[in-house]
Tab-separated table of C-alpha atoms in Angstrom:
chain	number	residue	atom	x	y	z
A	196	MET	CA	-19.819	-4.349	-13.630
A	197	LYS	CA	-19.559	-7.834	-13.033
A	198	ASN	CA	-20.988	-10.232	-10.207
A	199	ALA	CA	-17.886	-10.317	-7.502
A	200	ILE	CA	-16.301	-8.861	-4.146
A	201	TYR	CA	-15.540	-5.838	-5.134
A	202	LEU	CA	-12.909	-3.951	-2.658
A	203	ILE	CA	-13.659	-0.824	-2.516
A	204	PRO	CA	-11.807	2.124	-0.453
A	205	ASN	CA	-12.476	4.890	1.810
A	206	TYR	CA	-11.362	7.741	3.306
A	207	LEU	CA	-7.899	7.558	5.249
A	208	THR	CA	-9.176	10.316	7.626
A	209	THR	CA	-12.673	11.089	9.860
A	210	GLU	CA	-13.263	13.888	7.248
A	211	ALA	CA	-15.148	13.830	4.667
A	212	GLN	CA	-12.510	14.502	0.830
A	213	PRO	CA	-14.122	13.269	-1.687
A	214	ASP	CA	-11.662	14.262	-4.042
A	215	ASP	CA	-9.186	11.752	-2.657
A	216	ILE	CA	-11.431	9.542	-4.534
A	217	SER	CA	-11.019	8.116	-8.124
A	218	PRO	CA	-13.664	8.112	-10.487
A	219	ILE	CA	-14.132	5.186	-10.781
A	220	VAL	CA	-15.316	4.050	-7.333
A	221	GLN	CA	-17.768	6.717	-7.620
A	222	SER	CA	-19.349	5.043	-10.570
A	223	SER	CA	-18.334	1.224	-8.945
A	224	LEU	CA	-20.830	2.018	-6.345
A	225	LYS	CA	-23.484	3.178	-8.472
A	226	THR	CA	-23.897	-0.492	-9.333
A	227	ILE	CA	-23.576	-2.186	-6.100
A	228	SER	CA	-26.884	-2.054	-3.517
A	229	HIS	CA	-25.210	-5.485	-1.031
A	230	PHE	CA	-22.734	-4.589	1.919
A	231	LEU	CA	-20.431	-6.263	3.639
A	232	VAL	CA	-18.888	-3.998	5.518
A	233	GLU	CA	-16.603	-2.979	9.552
A	234	ASN	CA	-19.580	0.169	10.205
A	235	VAL	CA	-22.518	0.625	9.020
A	236	ARG	CA	-22.551	3.984	9.928
A	237	THR	CA	-19.947	5.422	8.330
A	238	ALA	CA	-20.042	3.412	5.478
A	239	ARG	CA	-23.805	5.189	4.675
A	240	ARG	CA	-21.856	8.242	5.003
A	241	TYR	CA	-18.881	7.251	3.209
A	242	ILE	CA	-21.125	6.829	0.407
A	243	SER	CA	-23.911	9.141	1.445
A	244	SER	CA	-20.474	12.769	1.261
A	245	LEU	CA	-20.113	11.530	-2.289
A	246	SER	CA	-23.241	12.533	-4.055
A	247	LEU	CA	-23.388	9.746	-6.125
A	248	ASP	CA	-26.884	9.989	-6.340
A	249	ILE	CA	-28.436	6.704	-5.226
A	250	ASP	CA	-30.936	6.532	-2.772
A	251	ILE	CA	-28.790	4.826	0.311
A	252	SER	CA	-32.016	4.011	1.957
A	253	LYS	CA	-32.391	0.985	-0.339
A	254	LEU	CA	-28.891	-0.495	0.034
A	255	GLN	CA	-27.926	-3.547	1.966
A	256	PHE	CA	-25.605	-3.973	4.820
A	257	GLU	CA	-24.053	-6.240	6.894
A	258	VAL	CA	-21.799	-5.546	9.321
A	259	MET	CA	-18.905	-7.544	9.610
A	260	ASP	CA	-17.239	-6.259	12.412
A	261	LYS	CA	-14.806	-8.345	14.833
A	262	LYS	CA	-17.310	-10.365	16.336
A	263	ALA	CA	-19.059	-11.512	13.488
A	264	SER	CA	-17.745	-15.173	13.248
A	265	ARG	CA	-16.631	-16.589	9.766
A	266	GLN	CA	-19.539	-19.396	9.541
A	267	VAL	CA	-21.499	-15.511	10.251
A	268	ILE	CA	-19.739	-13.918	7.224
A	269	ALA	CA	-20.304	-17.152	5.158
A	270	SER	CA	-24.056	-16.777	5.554
A	271	VAL	CA	-24.443	-13.776	4.482
A	272	MET	CA	-22.156	-14.188	0.836
A	273	LYS	CA	-24.155	-17.346	0.388
A	274	ASN	CA	-27.641	-15.820	0.038
A	275	TRP	CA	-25.622	-12.953	-1.865
A	276	GLN	CA	-24.356	-14.819	-3.973
A	277	ASN	CA	-26.093	-13.668	-6.610
A	278	ASN	CA	-25.375	-10.390	-6.214
A	279	SER	CA	-22.160	-8.057	-6.480
A	280	ILE	CA	-20.943	-7.792	-2.892
A	281	GLY	CA	-19.040	-4.084	-1.627
A	282	ILE	CA	-16.609	-5.293	0.875
A	283	MET	CA	-16.420	-2.169	2.880
A	284	SER	CA	-13.884	-1.035	6.071
A	285	GLU	CA	-14.318	2.201	8.388
A	286	ALA	CA	-10.691	4.085	7.047
A	287	GLY	CA	-8.402	2.949	3.833
A	288	LEU	CA	-8.873	-0.316	2.447
A	289	PRO	CA	-10.545	-3.083	3.010
A	290	GLY	CA	-8.665	-6.589	4.255
A	291	LEU	CA	-6.099	-4.924	5.939
A	292	ALA	CA	-6.736	-4.559	10.106
A	293	ASP	CA	-10.748	-5.399	9.909
A	294	PRO	CA	-12.541	-8.123	9.335
A	295	GLY	CA	-12.588	-7.886	5.498
A	296	ASN	CA	-9.934	-10.563	4.736
A	297	VAL	CA	-12.276	-13.470	6.023
A	298	ALA	CA	-14.847	-12.146	3.551
A	299	ILE	CA	-12.019	-12.279	0.564
A	300	SER	CA	-11.006	-15.091	1.700
A	301	LEU	CA	-14.351	-17.018	1.362
A	302	ALA	CA	-14.375	-15.435	-2.325
A	303	HIS	CA	-11.474	-17.607	-3.085
A	304	GLU	CA	-12.903	-20.399	-1.622
A	305	MET	CA	-16.636	-20.069	-3.395
A	306	GLY	CA	-14.794	-19.037	-6.829
A	307	ARG	CA	-16.544	-16.169	-6.741
A	308	GLU	CA	-14.223	-12.760	-8.498
A	309	VAL	CA	-12.371	-10.744	-6.636
A	310	ILE	CA	-11.827	-7.670	-8.235
A	311	PRO	CA	-10.258	-4.417	-5.905
A	312	LEU	CA	-11.033	-0.658	-6.550
A	313	PRO	CA	-8.031	1.843	-6.782
A	314	GLY	CA	-7.439	3.695	-3.527
A	315	ALA	CA	-4.643	4.280	-1.122
A	316	SER	CA	-3.220	2.981	1.818
A	317	ALA	CA	-1.611	4.480	4.848
A	318	ILE	CA	0.846	1.505	4.983
A	319	GLN	CA	1.591	2.618	1.907
A	320	THR	CA	1.660	6.247	1.999
A	321	ALA	CA	3.990	6.608	5.114
A	322	LEU	CA	6.343	4.236	3.668
A	323	ILE	CA	6.795	6.515	0.724
A	324	CYS	CA	6.743	9.452	2.425
A	325	SER	CA	9.212	8.085	5.311
A	326	GLY	CA	12.110	7.904	2.470
A	327	PHE	CA	13.653	4.618	3.035
A	328	ASP	CA	13.861	1.510	1.623
A	329	GLY	CA	10.291	0.098	0.166
A	330	GLN	CA	11.518	-2.629	-1.402
A	331	ARG	CA	12.214	-4.646	1.374
A	332	PHE	CA	9.816	-4.130	4.588
A	333	THR	CA	7.821	-5.447	7.315
A	334	PHE	CA	4.593	-4.330	8.624
A	335	HIS	CA	4.226	-5.496	12.076
A	336	GLY	CA	0.778	-3.719	12.892
A	337	TYR	CA	0.096	-2.996	16.241
A	338	ALA	CA	3.350	-2.267	18.730
A	339	PRO	CA	2.745	-4.200	21.527
A	340	ILE	CA	0.624	-2.593	24.681
A	341	GLN	CA	2.907	-3.534	27.472
A	342	ASP	CA	5.539	-1.130	28.531
A	343	ALA	CA	8.505	-3.791	28.470
A	344	ASP	CA	6.989	-5.823	25.432
A	345	CYS	CA	6.922	-3.081	23.100
A	346	ILE	CA	10.277	-1.630	24.153
A	347	ARG	CA	11.530	-5.051	23.520
A	348	PHE	CA	9.717	-5.064	20.031
A	349	LEU	CA	11.663	-1.176	19.293
A	350	LYS	CA	15.314	-3.084	19.550
A	351	ASP	CA	13.947	-6.360	17.908
A	352	ALA	CA	13.092	-4.212	15.178
A	353	GLU	CA	16.263	-1.761	15.052
A	354	ASN	CA	18.327	-5.335	15.316
A	355	THR	CA	16.583	-6.466	12.277
A	356	LEU	CA	17.022	-3.111	10.495
A	357	GLN	CA	20.953	-3.027	10.605
A	358	LYS	CA	20.943	-6.768	9.600
A	359	THR	CA	18.789	-6.900	7.309
A	360	GLY	CA	18.289	-3.375	5.563
A	361	TYR	CA	14.529	-4.356	5.497
A	362	THR	CA	12.368	-0.712	6.706
A	363	GLN	CA	10.429	-1.230	9.844
A	364	ILE	CA	6.914	-0.828	9.768
A	365	PHE	CA	4.340	0.089	12.751
A	366	MET	CA	0.737	1.499	14.508
A	367	GLU	CA	0.254	2.278	17.543
A	368	THR	CA	-3.381	2.315	19.541
A	369	PRO	CA	-3.471	6.239	19.016
A	370	TYR	CA	-3.582	7.596	22.384
A	371	ARG	CA	-0.658	6.322	22.822
A	372	ASN	CA	0.742	7.554	20.445
A	373	MET	CA	2.967	10.038	22.787
A	374	LYS	CA	4.309	7.693	24.741
A	375	LEU	CA	5.472	5.205	21.784
A	376	ILE	CA	7.512	8.277	20.514
A	377	ASP	CA	8.910	8.797	24.001
A	378	LYS	CA	10.252	4.626	24.739
A	379	ALA	CA	11.794	5.414	20.856
A	380	ILE	CA	13.884	8.105	21.958
A	381	LYS	CA	14.647	6.643	25.108
A	382	THR	CA	14.827	2.431	23.273
A	383	LEU	CA	16.806	3.604	19.955
A	384	GLY	CA	19.638	4.695	18.423
A	385	LYS	CA	20.239	8.584	18.337
A	386	HIS	CA	21.364	7.812	14.752
A	387	THR	CA	18.180	6.015	13.402
A	388	LEU	CA	16.411	7.315	11.270
A	389	PHE	CA	12.219	7.383	12.729
A	390	SER	CA	9.560	8.495	10.022
A	391	VAL	CA	6.062	9.510	11.392
A	392	ALA	CA	3.112	9.689	8.698
A	393	ALA	CA	0.160	10.737	11.599
A	394	ASP	CA	-3.044	12.234	10.106
A	395	ILE	CA	-2.890	11.178	6.397
A	396	PHE	CA	-4.463	13.819	4.364
A	397	GLY	CA	-6.084	15.174	7.545
A	398	GLU	CA	-6.196	18.637	7.885
A	399	SER	CA	-3.413	18.224	10.576
A	400	GLN	CA	-1.110	15.801	8.268
A	401	LEU	CA	2.084	15.301	9.646
A	402	ILE	CA	5.069	13.617	7.562
A	403	LYS	CA	8.490	14.001	9.272
A	404	THR	CA	11.155	11.843	9.317
A	405	LEU	CA	14.704	12.469	11.681
A	406	ARG	CA	17.444	11.042	13.473
A	407	ILE	CA	15.958	9.781	17.370
A	408	GLN	CA	18.848	12.387	18.267
A	409	ASP	CA	16.782	15.015	16.313
A	410	TRP	CA	12.935	13.808	18.063
A	411	GLU	CA	14.120	14.274	21.285
A	412	LYS	CA	14.484	18.026	20.383
A	413	GLU	CA	11.562	18.245	18.439
A	414	LYS	CA	7.127	18.529	19.874
A	415	VAL	CA	4.565	17.422	17.901
A	416	ASN	CA	1.798	16.462	19.158
A	417	LEU	CA	-0.070	13.197	17.597
A	418	HIS	CA	-2.398	12.430	21.042
A	419	LYS	CA	-5.225	10.477	19.296
A	420	ILE	CA	-3.944	10.728	15.903
A	421	PRO	CA	-3.465	7.956	13.467
A	422	ALA	CA	0.118	7.340	13.098
A	423	VAL	CA	1.850	5.178	11.378
A	424	PHE	CA	5.436	4.661	12.016
A	425	SER	CA	8.938	3.294	10.816
A	426	ILE	CA	12.221	2.947	11.552
A	427	GLY	CA	14.971	2.126	8.678
A	428	GLN	CA	17.467	3.505	6.124
A	429	TYR	CA	18.096	6.087	3.257
A	430	PRO	CA	19.595	4.859	0.281
A	431	SER	CA	22.802	5.650	-0.471
B	218	MET	CA	-0.650	24.866	-3.104
B	219	LYS	CA	2.201	25.233	-0.316
B	220	ASN	CA	5.882	25.215	-1.529
B	221	ALA	CA	6.368	21.291	-1.023
B	222	ILE	CA	7.830	17.601	-2.227
B	223	TYR	CA	4.430	16.073	-3.870
B	224	LEU	CA	4.504	12.708	-4.718
B	225	ILE	CA	2.630	11.366	-7.622
B	226	PRO	CA	1.274	8.251	-8.344
B	227	ASN	CA	1.009	7.045	-12.075
B	228	TYR	CA	-1.060	3.728	-13.833
B	229	LEU	CA	-0.195	0.793	-11.827
B	230	THR	CA	-1.411	-0.683	-15.813
B	231	THR	CA	0.285	1.169	-18.548
B	232	GLU	CA	-3.316	1.093	-20.369
B	233	ALA	CA	-4.286	4.984	-19.184
B	234	GLN	CA	-7.110	4.830	-17.355
B	235	PRO	CA	-7.682	8.512	-15.664
B	236	ASP	CA	-10.916	7.159	-14.117
B	237	ASP	CA	-8.712	5.711	-11.388
B	238	ILE	CA	-6.894	8.558	-10.990
B	239	SER	CA	-8.196	10.999	-7.998
B	240	PRO	CA	-9.908	14.528	-8.596
B	241	ILE	CA	-7.085	15.368	-6.366
B	242	VAL	CA	-3.848	14.258	-7.876
B	243	GLN	CA	-5.054	15.674	-11.109
B	244	SER	CA	-5.853	19.461	-9.818
B	245	SER	CA	-2.410	19.415	-7.958
B	246	LEU	CA	-0.973	18.261	-10.905
B	247	LYS	CA	-2.146	21.810	-12.454
B	248	THR	CA	-0.060	23.647	-10.510
B	249	ILE	CA	3.864	21.877	-10.396
B	250	SER	CA	5.857	22.519	-13.003
B	251	HIS	CA	8.899	20.978	-12.150
B	252	PHE	CA	9.314	17.144	-12.145
B	253	LEU	CA	11.740	14.494	-10.499
B	254	VAL	CA	10.925	11.574	-13.018
B	255	GLU	CA	12.010	8.009	-13.086
B	256	ASN	CA	11.139	8.318	-17.164
B	257	VAL	CA	10.470	11.139	-19.147
B	258	ARG	CA	8.262	9.652	-21.336
B	259	THR	CA	6.026	8.357	-19.626
B	260	ALA	CA	5.810	11.156	-16.923
B	261	ARG	CA	4.381	13.266	-20.178
B	262	ARG	CA	2.284	10.286	-21.020
B	263	TYR	CA	1.030	10.163	-17.909
B	264	ILE	CA	0.145	14.314	-17.289
B	265	SER	CA	-1.454	13.851	-20.976
B	266	SER	CA	-3.757	10.876	-20.304
B	267	LEU	CA	-4.960	13.008	-17.903
B	268	SER	CA	-6.608	15.627	-20.630
B	269	LEU	CA	-5.349	18.938	-17.320
B	270	ASP	CA	-5.739	21.535	-20.287
B	271	ILE	CA	-2.286	22.346	-19.521
B	272	ASP	CA	0.760	23.210	-21.685
B	273	ILE	CA	3.237	19.879	-21.552
B	274	SER	CA	5.931	21.753	-23.296
B	275	LYS	CA	6.610	24.149	-20.211
B	276	LEU	CA	6.870	21.886	-18.278
B	277	GLN	CA	10.360	21.329	-16.417
B	278	PHE	CA	11.575	17.290	-15.573
B	279	GLU	CA	14.694	16.169	-14.287
B	280	VAL	CA	15.311	12.135	-14.587
B	281	MET	CA	15.594	10.306	-11.595
B	282	ASP	CA	16.511	6.617	-12.459
B	283	LYS	CA	18.787	4.105	-11.866
B	284	LYS	CA	22.130	5.643	-12.957
B	285	ALA	CA	21.587	9.234	-11.184
B	286	SER	CA	23.724	9.945	-8.399
B	287	ARG	CA	22.168	11.147	-5.129
B	288	GLN	CA	24.733	14.276	-5.456
B	289	VAL	CA	22.677	14.396	-8.620
B	290	ILE	CA	19.786	14.749	-8.030
B	291	ALA	CA	20.676	16.480	-4.763
B	292	SER	CA	21.940	18.996	-6.863
B	293	VAL	CA	18.555	19.474	-9.097
B	294	MET	CA	16.921	19.449	-5.977
B	295	LYS	CA	18.954	22.814	-4.686
B	296	ASN	CA	17.951	24.490	-8.173
B	297	TRP	CA	14.748	24.067	-7.425
B	298	GLN	CA	13.835	25.159	-3.611
B	299	ASN	CA	11.458	27.458	-4.180
B	300	ASN	CA	9.608	25.535	-6.421
B	301	SER	CA	7.298	22.395	-5.728
B	302	ILE	CA	8.649	19.292	-7.014
B	303	GLY	CA	6.684	16.573	-8.438
B	304	ILE	CA	8.275	12.854	-8.111
B	305	MET	CA	6.551	10.460	-10.288
B	306	SER	CA	7.396	6.285	-10.704
B	307	GLU	CA	6.936	4.514	-13.925
B	308	ALA	CA	4.134	2.986	-12.390
B	309	GLY	CA	1.779	3.516	-9.336
B	310	LEU	CA	3.218	4.834	-6.101
B	311	PRO	CA	7.244	7.081	-6.614
B	312	GLY	CA	9.542	5.936	-4.029
B	313	LEU	CA	9.423	2.121	-3.922
B	314	ALA	CA	11.027	0.473	-6.371
B	315	ASP	CA	12.484	3.398	-8.549
B	316	PRO	CA	15.288	5.947	-7.279
B	317	GLY	CA	12.315	8.416	-5.539
B	318	ASN	CA	12.702	7.911	-1.760
B	319	VAL	CA	16.490	8.920	-2.821
B	320	ALA	CA	14.627	12.456	-3.405
B	321	ILE	CA	11.926	11.739	-0.421
B	322	SER	CA	14.784	11.241	2.220
B	323	LEU	CA	16.778	14.336	0.753
B	324	ALA	CA	13.583	16.322	0.704
B	325	HIS	CA	13.731	15.478	4.404
B	326	GLU	CA	17.098	16.487	4.692
B	327	MET	CA	16.703	19.841	3.330
B	328	GLY	CA	13.415	20.122	5.831
B	329	ARG	CA	11.149	20.031	2.801
B	330	GLU	CA	7.941	19.357	3.926
B	331	VAL	CA	6.869	16.142	1.754
B	332	ILE	CA	2.983	16.103	0.388
B	333	PRO	CA	1.828	12.605	-0.949
B	334	LEU	CA	-1.236	12.125	-2.993
B	335	PRO	CA	-4.005	9.340	-2.896
B	336	GLY	CA	-2.948	6.342	-4.973
B	337	ALA	CA	-3.041	2.983	-5.509
B	338	SER	CA	0.200	0.413	-4.474
B	339	ALA	CA	0.778	-2.865	-6.272
B	340	ILE	CA	1.630	-4.218	-3.149
B	341	GLN	CA	-0.830	-3.568	-1.571
B	342	THR	CA	-3.868	-4.274	-3.701
B	343	ALA	CA	-2.140	-7.791	-4.072
B	344	LEU	CA	-2.178	-8.013	-0.301
B	345	ILE	CA	-6.329	-6.910	0.799
B	346	CYS	CA	-6.793	-9.468	-2.799
B	347	SER	CA	-5.087	-12.372	-1.044
B	348	GLY	CA	-7.627	-12.897	2.263
B	349	PHE	CA	-3.891	-12.943	3.781
B	350	ASP	CA	-2.937	-11.393	6.994
B	351	GLY	CA	-2.848	-7.895	6.189
B	352	GLN	CA	-1.879	-7.072	9.684
B	353	ARG	CA	1.495	-8.501	10.214
B	354	PHE	CA	3.285	-8.611	6.138
B	355	THR	CA	6.748	-8.701	4.766
B	356	PHE	CA	8.089	-7.368	1.590
B	357	HIS	CA	10.801	-8.729	-0.388
B	358	GLY	CA	11.372	-6.674	-3.970
B	359	TYR	CA	11.870	-9.423	-6.613
B	360	ALA	CA	12.473	-13.098	-6.044
B	361	PRO	CA	16.382	-14.262	-6.526
B	362	ILE	CA	17.261	-14.629	-10.265
B	363	GLN	CA	19.227	-18.097	-9.775
B	364	ASP	CA	17.055	-20.725	-9.684
B	365	ALA	CA	18.876	-21.957	-6.228
B	366	ASP	CA	18.499	-19.202	-4.261
B	367	CYS	CA	15.312	-18.541	-5.553
B	368	ILE	CA	13.999	-21.826	-3.981
B	369	ARG	CA	15.798	-21.131	-1.202
B	370	PHE	CA	13.986	-17.721	-0.460
B	371	LEU	CA	10.215	-20.023	-1.309
B	372	LYS	CA	11.443	-22.551	1.436
B	373	ASP	CA	12.403	-19.671	3.433
B	374	ALA	CA	9.192	-18.114	2.533
B	375	GLU	CA	7.516	-20.595	3.729
B	376	ASN	CA	9.495	-21.412	6.963
B	377	THR	CA	8.591	-18.019	8.227
B	378	LEU	CA	5.100	-18.091	6.901
B	379	GLN	CA	4.689	-21.109	9.341
B	380	LYS	CA	6.218	-20.252	12.389
B	381	THR	CA	5.085	-15.913	12.534
B	382	GLY	CA	2.403	-15.819	10.468
B	383	TYR	CA	3.957	-12.890	8.753
B	384	THR	CA	1.992	-12.822	4.564
B	385	GLN	CA	4.896	-13.455	2.628
B	386	ILE	CA	4.855	-10.940	-0.859
B	387	PHE	CA	6.886	-10.635	-3.426
B	388	MET	CA	7.135	-9.929	-7.507
B	389	GLU	CA	9.294	-11.431	-10.366
B	390	THR	CA	11.198	-10.301	-13.421
B	391	PRO	CA	7.891	-10.220	-15.900
B	392	TYR	CA	9.428	-12.811	-18.475
B	393	ARG	CA	9.949	-15.586	-15.594
B	394	ASN	CA	6.606	-15.120	-13.545
B	395	MET	CA	5.517	-19.125	-15.378
B	396	LYS	CA	9.136	-20.469	-14.040
B	397	LEU	CA	8.902	-18.393	-10.560
B	398	ILE	CA	4.993	-20.487	-10.564
B	399	ASP	CA	6.682	-23.543	-11.744
B	400	LYS	CA	9.155	-23.259	-8.723
B	401	ALA	CA	6.266	-22.383	-6.796
B	402	ILE	CA	4.834	-25.764	-7.131
B	403	LYS	CA	7.553	-28.001	-7.296
B	404	THR	CA	8.444	-26.446	-3.707
B	405	LEU	CA	6.053	-25.116	-2.073
B	406	GLY	CA	3.886	-27.289	0.550
B	407	LYS	CA	0.270	-29.174	-1.212
B	408	HIS	CA	-1.524	-26.855	1.301
B	409	THR	CA	-0.235	-24.135	1.128
B	410	LEU	CA	-2.068	-21.028	0.257
B	411	PHE	CA	-0.204	-18.876	-3.151
B	412	SER	CA	-1.820	-15.230	-3.997
B	413	VAL	CA	-1.542	-14.004	-7.613
B	414	ALA	CA	-2.353	-10.292	-8.725
B	415	ALA	CA	-1.193	-9.705	-11.826
B	416	ASP	CA	-1.880	-6.417	-14.437
B	417	ILE	CA	-4.066	-5.372	-11.303
B	418	PHE	CA	-6.456	-3.170	-12.836
B	419	GLY	CA	-5.686	-3.483	-17.047
B	420	GLU	CA	-7.541	-5.613	-19.364
B	421	SER	CA	-6.248	-8.992	-18.506
B	422	GLN	CA	-6.087	-8.787	-14.544
B	423	LEU	CA	-6.552	-11.805	-12.978
B	424	ILE	CA	-7.040	-12.192	-8.958
B	425	LYS	CA	-6.483	-15.944	-7.267
B	426	THR	CA	-5.482	-17.413	-4.519
B	427	LEU	CA	-5.605	-21.531	-4.678
B	428	ARG	CA	-3.353	-23.707	-2.634
B	429	ILE	CA	-0.281	-25.083	-4.807
B	430	GLN	CA	-2.052	-28.273	-4.858
B	431	ASP	CA	-4.946	-26.830	-7.553
B	432	TRP	CA	-2.110	-24.436	-8.460
B	433	GLU	CA	-1.431	-27.001	-10.775
B	434	LYS	CA	-4.268	-27.400	-12.628
B	435	GLU	CA	-4.720	-24.396	-12.883
B	436	LYS	CA	-4.313	-22.445	-16.340
B	437	VAL	CA	-2.908	-19.183	-16.328
B	438	ASN	CA	-0.765	-17.433	-18.154
B	439	LEU	CA	1.285	-14.655	-16.804
B	440	HIS	CA	4.372	-13.922	-19.408
B	441	LYS	CA	5.723	-11.010	-19.517
B	442	ILE	CA	2.605	-9.693	-17.260
B	443	PRO	CA	3.239	-7.381	-14.199
B	444	ALA	CA	2.459	-9.420	-11.181
B	445	VAL	CA	2.850	-9.433	-7.563
B	446	PHE	CA	2.657	-12.941	-6.060
B	447	SER	CA	2.344	-13.438	-2.180
B	448	ILE	CA	2.251	-16.705	0.552
B	449	GLY	CA	0.015	-16.329	3.446
B	450	GLN	CA	-3.037	-17.832	6.945
B	451	TYR	CA	-7.033	-17.458	6.080
B	452	PRO	CA	-8.234	-15.358	8.607
B	453	SER	CA	-10.079	-18.861	11.262
């Protein structure tokens, strides 16, 4: 193993599913003892779930959450300049929705090698499941919280899709999922294709693409279930 | 295993690296005998490389390449309506740059269950390696072929980044990579951050984010090496 910054994929779902994690991740974890993580408890639980036969109490963890400044993360990385560092998010790939990209940008500035390990991304998995164009797309992060902003956001996304063909992907805070679907049904055109990928790889996984008019009749319960939404077009 | 449409990740690199593939993909492959694939030879070689102890000569493959029409793929899927079907691309996840999304959209129209299997995506891996914002980004597919169009595309991407903050991701046909980097150096602002992720998970893997002014001095050879490019901003 090289002395480098390793980007370590975590589970997408809260249920431990070691079979979802590739052997190269497992063997890499055996050689890394310094970790910058979004949440120490989740990180320990993840490593422990993989049954790697390592002494987790000897690993060093530093928290890299939303409160950690760039300076704090930089000083940890400076202290650990002679060690490989694993970057780990609470779920999925690091450096997307967490402060992992602060650490990764610092790695580039410090001239340290960045090595990704293969793992699934919720966004990309949702996209391939949708049946929509995967060659041109935009991911918007979380939909706006305020009703009026969210409705404008949905309308803008639909307009952009119609004008450019780019698939439009976004998320919602899980406890607001049902309100979002309701707003989408009321806001988007009835023929617009709307895709949901919820609890990806989990026991209640739900993958469905339907026209808005058919979502009205569909009874799904996504309350508090992590989900990725997209609108797009089927290939002709 | 359910009777469903399975989205099967392939290697990102041309070198066989079974350790990059998660155990759930391997166990799923043992139960699927019907495949819609971009390239039959690549698909057979992939399954064979995983040493799954199955008789590959008994598997059924149908080609779903760029020449295959929606009607042809629909008729294959109708014939196989009582079988699970594996969808496989030449590299990486199916349904992004290949006609897999035709099959997946048909699956939704036929009301068949779509089940993704965990695997890495080159786009998403490049994005997390860049150090750029992973919460808001656009993927543009391949850069335009004509010089003038490509230069306009790069300028537009840089403008959009500056106006919206959305990370801009794109690819180039590998034998034109060096020309693309040259155009980027001549077109983009000297402080603009430009990221390259080439031969991801392969032996010549190169992951680097530098300002345009530093790319000028950097000697890299990406000729004919699959690469993902992005421009973006580091988090503050």
